[in-house]
Short mmCIF file of C-alpha atoms and ligand atoms in Angstrom, two decimals:
data_model
loop_
_atom_site.label_atom_id
_atom_site.label_comp_id
_atom_site.label_asym_id
_atom_site.label_seq_id
_atom_site.Cartn_x
_atom_site.Cartn_y
_atom_site.Cartn_z
CA MET A 1317 -75.72 -49.48 38.63
CA GLY A 1318 -77.32 -46.63 40.52
CA SER A 1319 -80.29 -44.72 39.20
CA ALA A 1320 -79.71 -41.51 41.16
CA ASN A 1321 -78.93 -39.47 38.06
CA VAL A 1322 -81.86 -40.68 35.98
CA VAL A 1323 -84.35 -37.88 35.47
CA THR A 1324 -87.86 -39.23 35.89
CA GLU A 1325 -89.75 -36.04 36.65
CA GLY A 1326 -92.44 -35.41 34.07
CA ARG A 1327 -92.16 -38.85 32.47
CA ASP A 1328 -95.88 -39.41 32.80
CA ARG A 1329 -96.76 -36.37 30.71
CA VAL A 1330 -98.05 -36.82 27.21
CA ARG A 1331 -95.35 -35.64 24.85
CA ARG A 1332 -97.39 -33.79 22.29
CA VAL A 1333 -95.36 -31.84 19.76
CA ALA A 1334 -96.19 -29.79 16.70
CA CYS A 1335 -94.49 -29.83 13.29
CA PRO A 1336 -95.47 -26.45 11.83
CA GLY A 1337 -94.88 -25.20 8.32
CA SER A 1338 -96.31 -23.96 5.07
CA PHE A 1339 -96.21 -27.40 3.39
CA ASP A 1340 -96.95 -25.96 -0.05
CA PRO A 1341 -96.71 -28.85 -0.81
CA VAL A 1342 -95.37 -31.47 1.61
CA THR A 1343 -92.07 -32.97 0.40
CA ASN A 1344 -90.22 -36.18 1.23
CA GLY A 1345 -87.96 -34.05 3.45
CA HIS A 1346 -90.94 -32.91 5.55
CA LEU A 1347 -92.23 -36.45 5.69
CA ASP A 1348 -88.88 -37.74 6.94
CA ILE A 1349 -88.93 -35.26 9.84
CA ILE A 1350 -92.59 -36.01 10.63
CA ARG A 1351 -91.93 -39.78 10.71
CA ARG A 1352 -88.87 -39.41 12.91
CA ALA A 1353 -90.73 -37.04 15.25
CA ALA A 1354 -93.54 -39.60 15.50
CA LEU A 1355 -91.05 -42.26 16.63
CA LEU A 1356 -89.82 -40.03 19.46
CA HIS A 1357 -93.04 -38.52 20.78
CA ASP A 1358 -96.48 -39.67 21.91
CA GLU A 1359 -98.37 -37.37 19.57
CA VAL A 1360 -97.39 -35.22 16.62
CA ILE A 1361 -99.68 -32.55 15.22
CA VAL A 1362 -98.62 -31.38 11.78
CA VAL A 1363 -99.93 -27.84 11.45
CA VAL A 1364 -100.24 -25.74 8.35
CA GLY A 1365 -99.84 -22.02 8.98
CA ALA A 1366 -102.89 -20.31 7.48
CA ASN A 1367 -101.91 -16.67 7.89
CA GLN A 1368 -103.02 -14.57 4.92
CA ALA A 1369 -99.62 -13.14 3.97
CA LYS A 1370 -98.43 -16.13 1.93
CA GLN A 1371 -100.28 -16.94 -1.27
CA GLY A 1372 -99.51 -20.54 -2.11
CA LEU A 1373 -99.80 -22.85 -5.10
CA PHE A 1374 -102.18 -25.03 -3.06
CA THR A 1375 -104.92 -23.83 -0.73
CA VAL A 1376 -104.55 -24.55 2.96
CA ASP A 1377 -107.29 -27.19 2.68
CA GLU A 1378 -105.46 -28.90 -0.17
CA ARG A 1379 -102.21 -28.94 1.80
CA VAL A 1380 -103.99 -30.41 4.82
CA GLU A 1381 -105.61 -33.06 2.63
CA MET A 1382 -102.27 -34.10 1.10
CA LEU A 1383 -100.61 -34.19 4.53
CA GLY A 1384 -103.48 -36.33 5.86
CA GLU A 1385 -103.04 -38.82 3.04
CA VAL A 1386 -99.26 -39.12 3.28
CA THR A 1387 -99.31 -39.53 7.07
CA ALA A 1388 -102.32 -41.87 7.15
CA ASP A 1389 -100.14 -44.83 8.22
CA LEU A 1390 -98.76 -42.98 11.26
CA GLU A 1391 -101.26 -43.55 14.04
CA ASN A 1392 -99.94 -40.88 16.41
CA VAL A 1393 -99.87 -38.15 13.76
CA SER A 1394 -102.75 -35.76 13.12
CA VAL A 1395 -102.99 -32.76 10.81
CA GLY A 1396 -104.45 -29.34 11.49
CA THR A 1397 -104.14 -25.65 10.74
CA PHE A 1398 -103.44 -22.57 12.76
CA ARG A 1399 -103.91 -18.86 12.28
CA GLY A 1400 -102.07 -16.15 14.18
CA LEU A 1401 -99.20 -17.04 16.47
CA LEU A 1402 -97.87 -20.58 16.63
CA VAL A 1403 -97.41 -20.28 20.39
CA ASP A 1404 -101.14 -19.56 20.82
CA PHE A 1405 -101.94 -22.76 18.93
CA CYS A 1406 -99.47 -24.65 21.14
CA LYS A 1407 -100.94 -23.31 24.37
CA ALA A 1408 -104.52 -24.02 23.27
CA ASN A 1409 -103.66 -27.59 22.27
CA GLY A 1410 -101.34 -28.73 25.06
CA VAL A 1411 -98.30 -28.73 22.78
CA SER A 1412 -95.09 -28.37 24.78
CA ALA A 1413 -92.60 -28.28 21.94
CA VAL A 1414 -92.24 -27.56 18.27
CA VAL A 1415 -90.15 -29.88 16.09
CA LYS A 1416 -88.31 -28.32 13.15
CA GLY A 1417 -85.96 -29.82 10.60
CA LEU A 1418 -82.62 -28.12 9.96
CA ARG A 1419 -81.29 -28.72 6.47
CA ALA A 1420 -78.16 -26.61 6.51
CA VAL A 1421 -76.43 -23.85 8.42
CA SER A 1422 -78.40 -21.38 6.31
CA ASP A 1423 -81.61 -22.50 8.07
CA PHE A 1424 -80.10 -22.01 11.48
CA GLU A 1425 -80.22 -18.25 11.95
CA TYR A 1426 -83.89 -17.90 11.03
CA GLU A 1427 -84.96 -20.96 12.98
CA MET A 1428 -82.93 -19.93 16.03
CA GLU A 1429 -84.61 -16.53 16.04
CA MET A 1430 -88.09 -18.06 15.89
CA ALA A 1431 -87.22 -20.66 18.53
CA GLN A 1432 -85.96 -18.06 20.96
CA MET A 1433 -88.92 -15.78 20.32
CA ASN A 1434 -91.41 -18.62 20.81
CA TYR A 1435 -89.76 -19.49 24.11
CA ARG A 1436 -89.78 -15.87 25.16
CA LEU A 1437 -93.44 -15.46 24.23
CA ALA A 1438 -94.86 -18.56 25.87
CA GLU A 1439 -92.07 -20.91 26.97
CA VAL A 1440 -92.78 -23.18 24.01
CA GLU A 1441 -89.64 -25.23 23.37
CA THR A 1442 -88.19 -25.97 19.92
CA LEU A 1443 -86.48 -29.26 19.10
CA PHE A 1444 -84.31 -29.35 16.01
CA MET A 1445 -83.80 -32.50 13.98
CA THR A 1446 -81.08 -32.59 11.37
CA ALA A 1447 -82.44 -33.29 7.91
CA ASN A 1448 -81.52 -36.52 6.23
CA PRO A 1449 -78.62 -35.56 3.91
CA MET A 1450 -80.68 -37.05 1.06
CA TYR A 1451 -83.03 -34.10 1.48
CA SER A 1452 -80.77 -31.30 2.69
CA PHE A 1453 -81.23 -29.39 -0.59
CA LEU A 1454 -84.98 -29.88 -0.72
CA ARG A 1455 -87.51 -27.03 -0.42
CA SER A 1456 -91.12 -26.83 -1.54
CA SER A 1457 -90.41 -23.67 -3.55
CA LEU A 1458 -87.64 -25.41 -5.53
CA VAL A 1459 -89.88 -28.40 -6.19
CA LYS A 1460 -92.57 -26.10 -7.61
CA GLU A 1461 -90.09 -24.23 -9.77
CA ILE A 1462 -88.51 -27.40 -11.18
CA CYS A 1463 -91.91 -28.93 -11.84
CA ARG A 1464 -93.22 -25.74 -13.45
CA TYR A 1465 -90.40 -25.86 -16.03
CA GLY A 1466 -90.74 -29.55 -16.78
CA GLY A 1467 -88.04 -30.98 -14.49
CA ASP A 1468 -88.36 -34.33 -12.76
CA VAL A 1469 -89.24 -34.19 -9.05
CA THR A 1470 -90.34 -37.81 -8.78
CA SER A 1471 -88.01 -38.75 -5.94
CA LEU A 1472 -88.58 -35.54 -4.00
CA VAL A 1473 -92.29 -35.71 -3.17
CA PRO A 1474 -94.80 -38.48 -2.40
CA ASP A 1475 -96.57 -39.89 -5.48
CA LEU A 1476 -99.92 -38.27 -4.73
CA VAL A 1477 -98.24 -34.88 -4.37
CA LEU A 1478 -96.47 -35.42 -7.69
CA GLU A 1479 -99.82 -36.08 -9.38
CA ARG A 1480 -101.34 -32.93 -7.92
CA LEU A 1481 -98.32 -30.83 -8.84
CA HIS A 1482 -98.58 -32.01 -12.44
CA ALA A 1483 -102.30 -31.34 -12.50
CA ARG A 1484 -101.91 -27.87 -11.01
CA LEU A 1485 -98.96 -26.83 -13.14
CA ALA A 1486 -100.05 -28.40 -16.42
CA PRO A 1487 -100.10 -25.85 -19.24
CA SER A 1488 -103.72 -24.89 -19.94
O1 LIG B 1752 -92.65 -23.63 6.11
P1 LIG B 1752 -92.20 -22.38 6.83
O2 LIG B 1752 -92.31 -21.20 5.93
O3 LIG B 1752 -90.84 -22.56 7.44
O4 LIG B 1752 -93.23 -22.16 8.03
C1 LIG B 1752 -93.05 -21.07 8.89
C2 LIG B 1752 -94.11 -21.05 10.01
C3 LIG B 1752 -95.53 -21.09 9.44
C4 LIG B 1752 -93.91 -22.24 10.93
C5 LIG B 1752 -93.85 -19.73 10.77
O5 LIG B 1752 -93.86 -18.66 9.88
C6 LIG B 1752 -94.85 -19.46 11.87
O6 LIG B 1752 -94.78 -20.05 12.92
N1 LIG B 1752 -95.81 -18.54 11.61
C7 LIG B 1752 -96.87 -18.21 12.51
C8 LIG B 1752 -96.77 -16.79 13.03
C9 LIG B 1752 -95.88 -16.72 14.25
O7 LIG B 1752 -96.07 -17.38 15.24
N2 LIG B 1752 -94.87 -15.85 14.13
C10 LIG B 1752 -93.90 -15.61 15.18
C11 LIG B 1752 -92.73 -16.56 15.04
S1 LIG B 1752 -91.54 -16.21 16.27
#
């Protein structure tokens, strides 16, 4: 067997990728993508976008704290925040690619647009991972809505997130 076609260029580089998102709050679908990304890359930085425009149920600090707790067993995963453009965060932190989960075709158009723009802006690559079909219907906003009206989201979010959702959404 020859090895002439094996691409080795760049193999010594650290493969540091970012998993960006709002994570308000982190769901089992996010966690599945983060875990799978961590198996494929040297380092994964999960980054919460902290731009002002989106008012969330949880503060950025709370989201970071929950992400830190649910990824604590993954030694090559760290959690941070960014403000402004994602590509600026990537450049400043030696991140060569962004990993995003695609749940359904409906995600594709929006994600494709961002991926192409991020490449155009700073040559930051985007790698898409297909969501586990178990979670292809799962979104943080749906989880919050279901929980707010008393529905059961037990299997959709990590236990500690479930507790905080109940505490935050409990009728006062
Ligand atoms: O969880 P979301 O809503 O899919 O997260 C979207 C996020 C935060 C990853 C995206 O909105 C983002 O990257 N925002 C930062 C601002 C930016 O870089 N905008 C240009 C994108 S081409």
